[in-house]
Amino acid sequence: MAGALRLILGDQLSLSISSLKDADKTSDTILMAELIEEATYVPHHKKKIAFLFSAMRHFAEELRSQGWRIRYVKLDDPHNSGSFTGEIARAVAEITPDRLIVTEPGEYRVLALMRDWQELFGMPVEIRDDSRFLCSIERFSRWADGKKALRMEYFYREMRREHGVLMRGNEPEGGQWNFDAENRESLPDHIALPQHPEFPLDRITTEVLGLVEGRFAHHPGALLPFTMPVTRSQALEMLDRFITERLPLFGKYQDAMKQGEPKLFHSMVSAVLNCGLLEPMEIIRQAEHAYHSGHAPLNAVEGFIRQILGWREYVRGLYWLKMPEYALSNALDAQRPLPDFYWTGKTDMNCLAQVFGETLENAHAHHIQRLMVTGNFALLAGISPPQIEAWYLAVYADAYEWVELPNTHGMVCYADGGYLASKPYAASGSYIDRMSDYCGACAYDVKKKTGPKACPFNYLYWNFLIENEGVLRKNQRMSVIYGNLDRMDKTRRDEIITDASAFLENLEPWKPNEPPSAISADRKSARA
Ligand code: FAD
Ligand code: DLZ
Ligand code: SF4
């Protein structure tokens, strides 16, 4: 009888992962597996699969070099059963471990599987807390207990106090918790933009790219060029370059968008952070140090830390507090199928075409692109939440359900009726025009409110408010907007409704039975 079998999932690539605590190198076996079920439960972007498989293989090599006994199952292993349960069953039959140890997963779907394993395999199964997060699931539920609606800002303040981040005694550094008033500017025309690091291919990544091209050719997105960091040392270099070169202007331009420039002053750490190559507190402490050493101003550092200590922990806490029911709500009864241009990228709305194109190229888009362009469109067009959620989960390299779902279901779709965010993030074309240079190159006119040349975001915005009046008018935070709607004359209102329904009726729905294979092949022509 061997020792413990310790399972490490593809997004648990940390030496400090709780499933490895108290492990015995002489008797225990670590199981890692590349699984068709995980790669296809949504059609993940090719770059996302390649990134994760390469990071998994590098991590396994590191563990092996430290003397661990590793059972690493490659995708093309002829005996690979394709699923977590199948691979544990094979390992149990061959190794006969005395127990199974895992760290809690990032998706409810996988937790449901894990809960069956003890009975299925007839041996003790220990599911440990994921200590990489700064707020445990239990701590979050204590904070949320008795609250009718949750607000990130109050949670964030408690996290700042609890972890002593940007604090001066009991008071926030600089006398305020939030410096957003100094942030969120649009980008000046001639500002010099930073270079982002690109990492060379090595033997492992080259092999993985061949595998992905062969097995996932029909999945969305471009596989090449592939320049993502896939090891901890590359992830640390990525972080270091951000802190040194981009953090000082992060806050000021965090909401800005520019044609052909998807990364701007963002950190680009989400994919390496979410798969375990970086830990949140090491990022936070480096950013804090940049402030204390005078390298970066407080508005930038506080704005950045709020994303990680605030939003990231908040959405994760909310996910585990409310799942599985959370995913089923649909407060605005949004039922429209996902338009096919989310997968093909082909639309003459330039802002959408830009974000789709960059997403398909990089498996990444920054927050405002996700929220106020593709998300805003989905909200205003009343796209069915599960369909838009599957899209976000598939196309972004940093996407796992614990983080994708609250952002899409709650923040974008308002499907939870305001539990996560106090009002819908709905905006007309003028917001996109203010924060980007997309409108200048668009077939539509952002200044026109109705008619064939009018920016669709303009009439869709008012149409959304009209259609959802029953739910949204009672929201205090919407009273000014509904006041404006009340002052609108009937002719204009009728034009809005007519233009919006003509536009929405013309949307070509994506046919879920057709794999999104056309995407990468057509991507270039879609953007041309
Ligand atoms: P930066 O702008 O540099 O921010 C730093 C870090 O803060 C990010 O790396 C991330 O870890 C964290 N962060 C920032 N905003 C959020 C947020 N709203 N929720 C959680 N963490 C946040 N982020 C993911 O990591 N995975 C997802 O699947 C994901 N899906 C999203 C879906 C929608 C509809 C929206 C609106 C946002 C989503 N986000 C998601 C949040 C955000 O868009 C990304 O974290 C960010 O764009 C990643 O790029 P970056 O690392 O350069 O971030
Ligand atoms: C996303 C993903 C993919 C594409 N492939 C694998 C895999 O082959 N093996 C694995 O262990 N994990 C993979 N993952 C990440 C899992 O889907 C993730 O661990 C669960 O969604 C739980 O967060
Ligand atoms: Fe987008 Fe409207 Fe601007 Fe075109 S005019 S880029 S559709 S906001």
Coordinates of C-alpha atoms and ligand atoms in Angstrom, one line a residue:
M1 CA 0.0 0.0 0.0
A2 CA 1.4 3.4 -1.1
G3 CA 1.0 6.7 0.7
A4 CA -1.3 9.5 -0.3
L5 CA -2.4 10.5 -3.9
R6 CA -2.3 14.2 -4.2
L7 CA -4.2 15.7 -7.1
I8 CA -3.0 19.1 -8.5
L9 CA -5.4 20.8 -11.0
G10 CA -4.3 22.9 -13.9
D11 CA -5.0 26.1 -12.0
Q12 CA -3.2 25.0 -8.8
L13 CA 0.4 25.4 -10.0
S14 CA 1.9 26.7 -6.7
L15 CA 4.5 25.0 -4.6
S16 CA 2.6 26.4 -1.6
I17 CA -0.7 24.7 -2.6
S18 CA -2.5 23.2 0.4
S19 CA -2.7 19.8 -1.2
L20 CA 1.1 19.5 -0.9
K21 CA 1.3 20.5 2.8
D22 CA 2.8 17.7 5.0
A23 CA 3.5 15.6 1.9
D24 CA 6.0 12.8 2.0
K25 CA 8.3 12.7 -1.0
T26 CA 9.2 9.0 -0.3
S27 CA 5.7 7.6 -0.2
D28 CA 3.2 10.1 -1.8
T29 CA 2.4 10.5 -5.5
I30 CA 1.4 13.7 -7.2
L31 CA -1.2 13.4 -10.0
M32 CA -1.5 15.9 -12.8
A33 CA -3.4 15.3 -16.0
E34 CA -4.2 17.0 -19.3
L35 CA -7.8 16.2 -19.9
I36 CA -10.1 16.4 -22.9
E37 CA -13.1 17.0 -20.6
E38 CA -11.5 20.1 -19.1
A39 CA -10.3 21.4 -22.4
T40 CA -13.8 21.1 -24.1
Y41 CA -16.5 21.6 -21.5
V42 CA -16.6 25.0 -23.2
P43 CA -14.6 25.4 -26.4
H44 CA -11.5 27.1 -24.7
H45 CA -9.4 29.4 -26.8
K46 CA -6.4 27.6 -28.3
K47 CA -4.0 29.9 -26.6
K48 CA -5.6 29.2 -23.2
I49 CA -5.2 25.5 -23.6
A50 CA -1.6 25.8 -24.8
F51 CA -0.8 28.2 -21.9
L52 CA -2.2 25.9 -19.3
F53 CA -0.7 22.7 -20.7
S54 CA 2.7 24.3 -21.0
A55 CA 2.5 25.8 -17.5
M56 CA 1.4 22.4 -16.1
R57 CA 4.3 20.6 -17.8
H58 CA 6.8 23.1 -16.6
F59 CA 5.4 22.9 -13.1
A60 CA 5.6 19.1 -13.1
E61 CA 9.2 19.3 -14.2
E62 CA 10.0 21.6 -11.4
L63 CA 8.3 19.3 -8.9
R64 CA 10.2 16.3 -10.4
S65 CA 13.5 18.1 -10.1
Q66 CA 12.8 18.7 -6.4
G67 CA 12.4 15.0 -5.9
W68 CA 8.7 14.5 -6.0
R69 CA 7.1 11.4 -7.4
I70 CA 4.9 12.7 -10.3
R71 CA 2.3 10.9 -12.3
Y72 CA 1.8 13.3 -15.2
V73 CA -0.7 12.2 -17.8
K74 CA -0.3 13.8 -21.2
L75 CA -3.3 14.5 -23.4
D76 CA -2.0 12.1 -26.1
D77 CA -1.3 9.2 -23.7
P78 CA -3.4 6.4 -25.2
H79 CA -4.6 5.4 -21.7
N80 CA -5.7 8.9 -20.8
S81 CA -9.4 8.5 -19.8
G82 CA -10.1 12.3 -20.3
S83 CA -11.6 13.2 -17.0
F84 CA -10.5 13.9 -13.4
T85 CA -12.5 11.0 -12.1
G86 CA -11.2 8.6 -14.7
E87 CA -7.6 9.5 -14.1
I88 CA -8.0 9.1 -10.3
A89 CA -9.6 5.7 -10.9
R90 CA -6.6 4.6 -13.0
A91 CA -4.1 5.9 -10.5
V92 CA -6.0 4.3 -7.6
A93 CA -6.0 0.9 -9.4
E94 CA -2.3 1.1 -10.3
I95 CA -0.8 2.8 -7.1
T96 CA -3.3 1.7 -4.4
P97 CA -2.9 4.9 -2.3
D98 CA -4.3 5.0 1.2
R99 CA -6.0 8.4 0.7
L100 CA -6.6 11.2 -1.8
I101 CA -5.8 14.8 -1.0
V102 CA -7.0 17.7 -3.1
T103 CA -7.3 21.5 -2.7
E104 CA -10.8 22.9 -3.3
P105 CA -11.3 23.7 -7.0
G106 CA -12.2 26.9 -8.7
E107 CA -15.5 25.7 -10.2
Y108 CA -18.6 24.3 -8.5
R109 CA -18.9 21.6 -11.2
V110 CA -15.5 20.1 -10.1
L111 CA -16.4 20.4 -6.4
A112 CA -19.5 18.3 -7.1
L113 CA -17.3 15.6 -8.7
M114 CA -14.9 15.7 -5.7
R115 CA -17.7 15.2 -3.2
D116 CA -18.5 11.8 -4.9
W117 CA -14.9 10.5 -4.8
Q118 CA -14.8 9.2 -1.2
E119 CA -17.7 6.9 -1.9
L120 CA -16.7 6.1 -5.4
F121 CA -13.1 5.1 -4.5
G122 CA -13.8 3.7 -1.1
M123 CA -11.0 5.7 0.6
P124 CA -10.7 8.9 2.6
V125 CA -10.8 12.0 0.4
E126 CA -9.6 15.3 2.0
I127 CA -10.6 18.5 0.3
R128 CA -8.5 21.3 1.7
D129 CA -9.1 25.1 1.7
D130 CA -7.3 27.0 -1.0
S131 CA -5.0 29.1 1.1
R132 CA -3.8 31.1 -1.9
F133 CA -6.8 33.3 -1.5
L134 CA -6.7 36.1 1.1
C135 CA -10.2 35.7 2.3
S136 CA -11.4 32.1 3.0
I137 CA -14.8 31.0 1.9
E138 CA -15.8 30.7 5.5
R139 CA -14.5 34.3 6.3
F140 CA -16.4 35.7 3.4
S141 CA -19.6 34.1 4.4
R142 CA -19.2 35.5 8.0
W143 CA -18.7 39.0 6.4
A144 CA -21.8 38.6 4.2
D145 CA -24.0 37.1 6.9
G146 CA -27.2 39.1 7.4
K147 CA -26.5 41.6 4.6
K148 CA -29.3 42.0 2.0
A149 CA -26.9 43.2 -0.7
L150 CA -23.2 43.1 -0.8
R151 CA -20.9 46.0 -1.6
M152 CA -17.3 45.5 -2.7
E153 CA -16.1 48.8 -1.2
Y154 CA -16.9 47.7 2.4
F155 CA -15.5 44.3 2.0
Y156 CA -12.3 45.8 0.5
R157 CA -11.9 48.2 3.5
E158 CA -12.2 45.2 5.9
M159 CA -9.5 43.3 3.8
R160 CA -7.2 46.4 4.0
R161 CA -7.5 46.5 7.8
E162 CA -7.3 42.7 8.2
H163 CA -4.1 42.3 6.1
G164 CA -2.6 45.7 7.0
V165 CA -2.4 46.8 3.4
L166 CA -1.9 50.6 2.7
M167 CA -2.7 51.4 6.3
R168 CA -1.3 54.1 8.6
G169 CA -2.4 52.7 12.0
N170 CA -6.1 52.4 11.8
E171 CA -6.5 54.9 9.0
P172 CA -6.1 54.3 5.2
E173 CA -2.9 55.6 3.7
G174 CA -3.4 59.2 2.3
G175 CA -6.6 59.7 4.4
Q176 CA -9.0 58.1 1.9
W177 CA -9.9 54.5 1.0
N178 CA -10.4 55.3 -2.7
F179 CA -8.7 57.6 -5.2
D180 CA -10.8 56.9 -8.2
A181 CA -11.5 60.6 -8.7
E182 CA -7.9 60.9 -9.9
N183 CA -8.2 57.8 -12.1
R184 CA -10.0 56.8 -15.3
E185 CA -8.8 59.4 -17.7
S186 CA -8.9 58.9 -21.5
L187 CA -5.5 58.5 -23.2
P188 CA -3.8 61.6 -24.6
D189 CA -3.1 61.4 -28.4
H190 CA 0.7 61.3 -28.3
I191 CA 1.5 59.4 -25.1
A192 CA 4.3 56.9 -25.3
L193 CA 3.0 53.4 -24.7
P194 CA 4.9 50.8 -22.8
Q195 CA 6.4 47.6 -24.3
H196 CA 5.1 44.4 -22.8
P197 CA 7.4 41.5 -22.1
E198 CA 7.3 38.6 -24.5
F199 CA 8.7 35.2 -23.6
P200 CA 10.5 32.9 -26.0
L201 CA 9.3 29.4 -26.8
D202 CA 11.2 26.5 -25.3
R203 CA 11.1 22.7 -26.0
I204 CA 8.1 22.1 -23.8
T205 CA 6.0 24.9 -25.2
T206 CA 6.9 24.1 -28.8
E207 CA 5.7 20.5 -28.2
V208 CA 2.5 21.7 -26.6
L209 CA 1.8 24.1 -29.5
G210 CA 2.0 21.1 -31.9
L211 CA -0.4 19.1 -29.7
V212 CA -2.9 22.0 -29.5
E213 CA -2.8 22.7 -33.2
G214 CA -3.4 19.0 -33.9
R215 CA -6.1 18.3 -31.4
F216 CA -7.9 21.7 -31.0
A217 CA -7.7 23.2 -34.5
H218 CA -11.5 23.7 -34.4
H219 CA -11.4 25.8 -31.2
P220 CA -11.5 29.6 -31.3
G221 CA -8.6 31.9 -31.4
A222 CA -5.1 32.3 -32.7
L223 CA -2.5 29.9 -31.3
L224 CA 0.4 32.0 -32.7
P225 CA 2.3 34.1 -31.9
F226 CA 2.6 32.6 -28.4
T227 CA 4.6 34.8 -26.0
M228 CA 2.9 34.1 -22.7
P229 CA 4.9 33.4 -19.5
V230 CA 4.6 29.7 -18.5
T231 CA 6.9 29.4 -15.5
R232 CA 7.1 31.0 -12.1
S233 CA 10.3 32.8 -13.0
Q234 CA 8.7 34.2 -16.1
A235 CA 5.6 35.2 -14.2
L236 CA 7.8 37.1 -11.7
E237 CA 9.6 38.9 -14.5
M238 CA 6.2 39.9 -15.9
L239 CA 5.2 41.3 -12.5
D240 CA 8.5 43.1 -12.1
R241 CA 8.3 44.8 -15.5
F242 CA 4.7 45.9 -14.6
I243 CA 5.7 47.4 -11.3
T244 CA 8.7 49.2 -12.8
E245 CA 7.3 50.3 -16.1
R246 CA 3.5 50.6 -16.0
L247 CA 2.2 50.8 -12.4
P248 CA 2.8 54.6 -12.1
L249 CA 0.3 55.3 -14.8
F250 CA -2.0 52.3 -14.2
G251 CA -4.7 54.2 -12.2
K252 CA -4.9 57.2 -14.5
Y253 CA -5.4 55.2 -17.7
Q254 CA -7.0 52.0 -16.3
D255 CA -10.3 52.6 -18.1
A256 CA -8.9 53.9 -21.4
M257 CA -9.1 52.0 -24.7
K258 CA -7.1 52.5 -27.8
Q259 CA -7.4 51.0 -31.3
G260 CA -4.8 48.2 -31.8
E261 CA -3.4 48.6 -28.2
P262 CA -5.1 46.1 -26.0
K263 CA -2.6 46.1 -23.0
L264 CA -1.8 49.7 -22.3
F265 CA -0.8 50.2 -18.6
H266 CA -2.4 47.0 -17.4
S267 CA -0.4 44.3 -15.5
M268 CA -1.4 41.3 -17.6
V269 CA -1.0 39.1 -14.5
S270 CA -4.4 37.5 -14.4
A271 CA -3.6 34.3 -16.3
V272 CA -0.5 33.6 -14.2
L273 CA -2.1 34.6 -11.0
N274 CA -5.2 32.5 -11.5
C275 CA -3.3 29.4 -12.4
G276 CA -1.0 29.7 -9.4
L277 CA 2.3 30.9 -10.8
L278 CA 1.9 34.1 -8.7
E279 CA 0.3 34.7 -5.4
P280 CA -1.9 37.7 -4.7
M281 CA -0.1 38.9 -1.6
E282 CA 3.3 39.0 -3.3
I283 CA 1.8 41.2 -6.0
I284 CA 0.1 43.5 -3.5
R285 CA 3.3 43.9 -1.4
Q286 CA 5.4 44.8 -4.4
A287 CA 2.8 47.4 -5.5
E288 CA 2.7 48.8 -1.9
H289 CA 6.5 48.9 -1.8
A290 CA 6.5 50.9 -5.1
Y291 CA 4.3 53.5 -3.3
H292 CA 6.4 53.7 -0.1
S293 CA 9.7 54.0 -2.2
G294 CA 8.2 56.9 -4.1
H295 CA 8.2 55.0 -7.4
A296 CA 4.4 55.1 -8.0
P297 CA 1.7 57.5 -6.8
L298 CA -1.0 56.4 -4.3
N299 CA -3.9 56.7 -6.8
A300 CA -2.2 54.1 -9.1
V301 CA -1.1 51.8 -6.3
E302 CA -4.4 51.9 -4.4
G303 CA -6.4 51.5 -7.6
F304 CA -4.3 48.4 -8.5
I305 CA -4.4 46.9 -5.1
R306 CA -8.2 47.3 -5.0
Q307 CA -8.5 45.1 -8.0
I308 CA -6.7 42.2 -6.4
L309 CA -7.4 42.6 -2.6
G310 CA -10.9 43.9 -3.3
W311 CA -12.6 42.8 -6.5
R312 CA -10.8 39.5 -7.0
E313 CA -11.4 38.2 -3.4
Y314 CA -15.0 39.7 -3.4
V315 CA -16.1 37.9 -6.6
R316 CA -14.6 34.6 -5.4
G317 CA -16.3 34.9 -2.0
L318 CA -19.6 35.7 -3.7
Y319 CA -19.3 32.8 -6.1
W320 CA -18.9 30.2 -3.3
L321 CA -21.5 31.9 -1.1
K322 CA -24.2 31.7 -3.7
M323 CA -23.4 28.7 -6.0
P324 CA -25.1 26.7 -7.4
E325 CA -28.3 28.8 -7.3
Y326 CA -26.4 32.0 -8.4
A327 CA -25.9 30.9 -12.0
L328 CA -29.7 30.2 -12.4
S329 CA -31.1 33.7 -11.7
N330 CA -32.1 35.9 -14.6
A331 CA -33.5 39.1 -13.1
L332 CA -34.0 40.9 -16.4
D333 CA -35.4 37.8 -18.1
A334 CA -32.8 38.1 -20.9
Q335 CA -33.4 35.4 -23.5
R336 CA -31.8 36.5 -26.8
P337 CA -29.3 34.0 -28.2
L338 CA -25.7 35.0 -28.4
P339 CA -25.1 36.7 -31.8
D340 CA -22.6 34.9 -34.0
F341 CA -20.3 37.8 -34.2
Y342 CA -19.1 37.0 -30.7
W343 CA -17.4 34.0 -32.3
T344 CA -16.7 35.3 -35.8
G345 CA -15.7 38.8 -34.8
K346 CA -17.5 40.1 -37.9
T347 CA -19.4 43.2 -37.2
D348 CA -19.3 46.8 -38.5
M349 CA -19.5 48.2 -35.0
N350 CA -15.9 49.0 -34.7
C351 CA -15.6 48.9 -30.9
L352 CA -17.0 45.4 -30.8
A353 CA -14.8 44.3 -33.8
Q354 CA -11.7 45.6 -32.1
V355 CA -12.4 43.8 -28.8
F356 CA -13.4 40.5 -30.5
G357 CA -10.3 40.7 -32.7
E358 CA -8.0 41.3 -29.8
T359 CA -9.7 38.6 -27.7
L360 CA -9.3 36.1 -30.5
E361 CA -5.7 37.1 -31.0
N362 CA -4.5 37.2 -27.4
A363 CA -7.1 35.3 -25.3
H364 CA -7.2 38.6 -23.3
A365 CA -9.0 41.9 -23.2
H366 CA -8.8 44.4 -20.4
H367 CA -11.5 45.1 -17.9
I368 CA -13.3 48.0 -19.6
Q369 CA -13.2 46.2 -22.9
R370 CA -14.9 43.2 -21.3
L371 CA -17.4 45.3 -19.2
M372 CA -18.2 48.3 -21.3
V373 CA -17.9 47.0 -24.9
T374 CA -18.7 43.3 -25.2
G375 CA -20.5 43.2 -21.8
N376 CA -22.4 46.4 -22.3
F377 CA -23.6 45.1 -25.7
A378 CA -24.8 41.8 -24.2
L379 CA -26.6 43.7 -21.4
L380 CA -28.4 46.1 -23.8
A381 CA -29.2 43.4 -26.3
G382 CA -30.7 41.2 -23.6
I383 CA -28.4 38.2 -24.3
S384 CA -29.2 35.1 -22.4
P385 CA -26.8 34.9 -19.4
P386 CA -25.7 31.3 -19.8
Q387 CA -24.8 31.9 -23.4
I388 CA -22.7 35.0 -22.8
E389 CA -21.1 33.3 -19.7
A390 CA -19.9 30.3 -21.8
W391 CA -18.3 32.8 -24.2
Y392 CA -16.4 34.6 -21.5
L393 CA -15.3 31.4 -19.9
A394 CA -14.0 30.0 -23.2
V395 CA -12.2 32.9 -24.7
Y396 CA -10.0 34.4 -21.9
A397 CA -6.8 32.7 -20.7
D398 CA -7.6 33.8 -17.1
A399 CA -11.1 32.5 -17.0
Y400 CA -12.3 30.0 -14.4
E401 CA -15.9 30.0 -13.3
W402 CA -15.2 31.4 -9.8
V403 CA -14.0 34.7 -11.3
E404 CA -15.8 34.7 -14.7
L405 CA -19.3 34.0 -13.5
P406 CA -19.8 36.8 -10.9
N407 CA -18.2 39.3 -13.4
T408 CA -20.5 38.2 -16.2
H409 CA -23.7 37.1 -14.5
G410 CA -23.6 39.9 -11.8
M411 CA -21.6 42.8 -13.2
V412 CA -22.4 42.5 -16.9
C413 CA -25.9 40.9 -17.1
Y414 CA -27.3 42.2 -13.8
A415 CA -28.9 38.7 -13.7
D416 CA -28.6 38.6 -9.9
G417 CA -30.9 41.6 -9.6
G418 CA -28.2 43.8 -8.1
Y419 CA -26.6 41.5 -5.5
L420 CA -23.1 42.1 -6.8
A421 CA -23.4 45.6 -8.2
S422 CA -25.8 48.3 -7.2
K423 CA -26.9 49.2 -10.7
P424 CA -26.4 47.8 -14.2
Y425 CA -23.3 48.9 -16.0
A426 CA -25.3 50.2 -19.0
A427 CA -23.9 53.0 -21.2
S428 CA -24.6 54.6 -24.6
G429 CA -22.0 55.2 -27.3
S430 CA -20.8 58.4 -25.7
Y431 CA -19.1 56.5 -22.9
I432 CA -17.2 54.4 -25.5
D433 CA -16.4 57.5 -27.4
R434 CA -15.1 59.3 -24.3
M435 CA -12.8 56.4 -23.2
S436 CA -11.5 55.3 -26.6
D437 CA -10.6 56.3 -30.2
Y438 CA -12.8 53.5 -31.6
C439 CA -15.7 55.7 -32.9
G440 CA -13.5 57.7 -35.4
A441 CA -13.0 54.5 -37.4
C442 CA -16.6 53.2 -37.2
A443 CA -19.3 52.8 -39.8
Y444 CA -21.7 54.4 -37.4
D445 CA -22.0 57.9 -36.1
V446 CA -21.7 58.1 -32.3
K447 CA -23.4 61.5 -32.3
K448 CA -26.5 60.3 -34.0
K449 CA -29.2 58.9 -31.7
T450 CA -31.6 57.3 -34.2
G451 CA -31.7 56.5 -37.9
P452 CA -29.6 54.1 -40.1
K453 CA -26.3 55.7 -39.3
A454 CA -26.8 56.1 -35.6
C455 CA -24.5 54.2 -33.2
P456 CA -26.5 51.2 -32.1
F457 CA -25.4 51.6 -28.5
N458 CA -27.4 54.9 -28.4
Y459 CA -30.8 53.5 -29.2
L460 CA -30.1 50.2 -27.5
Y461 CA -29.3 52.0 -24.3
W462 CA -32.6 53.8 -24.1
N463 CA -34.5 50.8 -25.3
F464 CA -32.9 48.7 -22.5
L465 CA -34.2 51.3 -19.9
I466 CA -37.7 51.2 -21.5
E467 CA -37.8 47.4 -21.7
N468 CA -36.6 46.9 -18.1
E469 CA -38.5 49.7 -16.5
G470 CA -40.5 47.3 -14.3
V471 CA -37.3 46.0 -12.6
L472 CA -35.0 49.1 -12.8
R473 CA -37.1 52.1 -12.1
K474 CA -37.5 51.3 -8.4
N475 CA -33.7 51.3 -8.0
Q476 CA -32.8 54.6 -6.3
R477 CA -29.5 54.8 -8.3
M478 CA -31.4 54.8 -11.6
S479 CA -33.7 57.7 -10.7
V480 CA -31.8 60.4 -12.5
I481 CA -31.7 58.3 -15.7
Y482 CA -35.4 57.5 -15.5
G483 CA -36.0 61.2 -14.9
N484 CA -34.3 61.9 -18.3
L485 CA -36.4 59.1 -20.0
D486 CA -39.6 60.7 -18.6
R487 CA -38.7 64.0 -20.2
M488 CA -38.2 62.4 -23.6
D489 CA -41.0 63.2 -26.1
K490 CA -43.1 60.3 -27.5
T491 CA -41.8 60.6 -31.1
R492 CA -38.2 60.1 -30.0
R493 CA -39.2 57.3 -27.8
D494 CA -41.0 55.6 -30.6
E495 CA -38.0 56.0 -32.9
I496 CA -35.8 54.4 -30.4
I497 CA -38.0 51.4 -30.0
T498 CA -38.4 51.0 -33.7
D499 CA -34.6 51.3 -34.4
A500 CA -33.7 48.9 -31.6
S501 CA -36.2 46.2 -32.6
A502 CA -35.1 46.4 -36.2
F503 CA -31.4 46.1 -35.1
L504 CA -32.1 43.3 -32.6
E505 CA -34.2 41.3 -35.1
N506 CA -31.4 41.4 -37.6
L507 CA -28.8 39.8 -35.3
E508 CA -27.7 36.5 -36.5
P509 CA -27.8 34.0 -33.6
W510 CA -24.8 31.7 -33.0
K511 CA -25.9 28.1 -33.6
P512 CA -24.4 26.3 -30.6
N513 CA -24.3 23.0 -32.5
E514 CA -21.8 24.5 -35.0
P515 CA -18.4 24.5 -33.4
P516 CA -16.8 28.0 -33.5
S517 CA -14.2 26.7 -35.9
A518 CA -14.6 29.5 -38.4
I519 CA -13.3 31.9 -35.9
S520 CA -9.6 31.7 -36.2
A521 CA -9.6 31.2 -40.0
D522 CA -11.9 34.1 -40.5
R523 CA -10.4 36.4 -37.9
K524 CA -8.1 38.4 -40.2
S525 CA -10.7 39.0 -42.8
A526 CA -13.2 40.0 -40.1
R527 CA -10.8 42.7 -38.9
A528 CA -9.7 43.8 -42.4
Ligands
FAD1 P1 -5.3 44.6 -14.3 O1 -6.2 45.6 -14.8 O2 -3.8 44.9 -14.3 O3 -5.8 44.3 -12.8 C1 -5.0 43.6 -11.9 C2 -5.6 42.3 -11.4 O4 -6.8 42.6 -10.6 C3 -6.1 41.4 -12.4 O5 -5.0 40.6 -12.9 C4 -7.1 40.5 -11.7 O6 -6.5 39.5 -11.0 C5 -7.7 41.5 -10.7 N1 -9.0 42.0 -11.1 C6 -9.2 43.2 -11.7 N2 -10.6 43.3 -11.9 C7 -11.1 42.2 -11.5 C8 -12.5 41.7 -11.4 N3 -13.5 42.5 -11.8 N4 -12.7 40.5 -10.9 C9 -11.7 39.8 -10.4 N5 -10.4 40.2 -10.4 C10 -10.1 41.4 -11.0 N6 -10.7 38.3 -14.5 C11 -10.2 37.1 -14.4 O7 -9.1 37.0 -13.8 N7 -10.8 36.0 -15.0 C12 -11.9 36.1 -15.7 O8 -12.5 35.1 -16.1 C13 -12.6 37.4 -15.8 N8 -13.7 37.5 -16.5 C14 -14.3 38.8 -16.6 C15 -15.5 38.9 -17.2 C16 -16.1 40.1 -17.4 C17 -17.4 40.2 -18.1 C18 -15.5 41.2 -16.8 C19 -16.2 42.6 -16.9 C20 -14.3 41.1 -16.1 C21 -13.7 39.9 -16.0 N9 -12.5 39.8 -15.3 C22 -11.9 38.5 -15.2 C23 -11.8 40.9 -14.6 C24 -10.8 41.7 -15.4 O9 -11.3 42.0 -16.7 C25 -9.5 40.9 -15.6 O10 -9.0 40.4 -14.4 C26 -8.4 41.8 -16.2 O11 -8.8 42.3 -17.4 C27 -7.1 41.0 -16.3 O12 -6.1 41.8 -16.9 P2 -4.9 42.3 -16.1 O13 -4.2 41.2 -15.3 O14 -4.0 43.2 -16.9 O15 -5.6 43.2 -15.0
DLZ2 C1 -9.0 25.1 -17.9 C2 -8.3 23.8 -17.9 C3 -7.9 23.1 -19.1 C4 -8.2 23.7 -20.4 N1 -7.3 21.9 -19.0 C5 -7.0 21.3 -17.8 C6 -6.4 20.0 -17.8 O1 -6.2 19.4 -18.8 N2 -6.2 19.5 -16.6 C7 -6.4 20.2 -15.4 O2 -6.1 19.7 -14.3 N3 -7.0 21.4 -15.5 C8 -7.3 22.0 -16.6 N4 -8.0 23.2 -16.7 C9 -8.3 23.8 -15.4 C10 -9.5 23.2 -14.8 O3 -10.6 23.3 -15.6 C11 -9.8 23.8 -13.4 O4 -8.9 23.3 -12.5 C12 -11.2 23.6 -12.9 O5 -12.0 24.4 -13.8 C13 -11.3 24.1 -11.5 O6 -11.0 25.4 -11.3
SF4_3 FE1 -18.9 51.5 -31.0 FE2 -20.9 53.2 -31.6 FE3 -18.4 54.1 -31.4 FE4 -19.2 52.6 -33.5 S1 -19.9 54.6 -33.0 S2 -17.3 52.4 -32.3 S3 -20.6 51.2 -32.5 S4 -19.6 53.2 -29.8

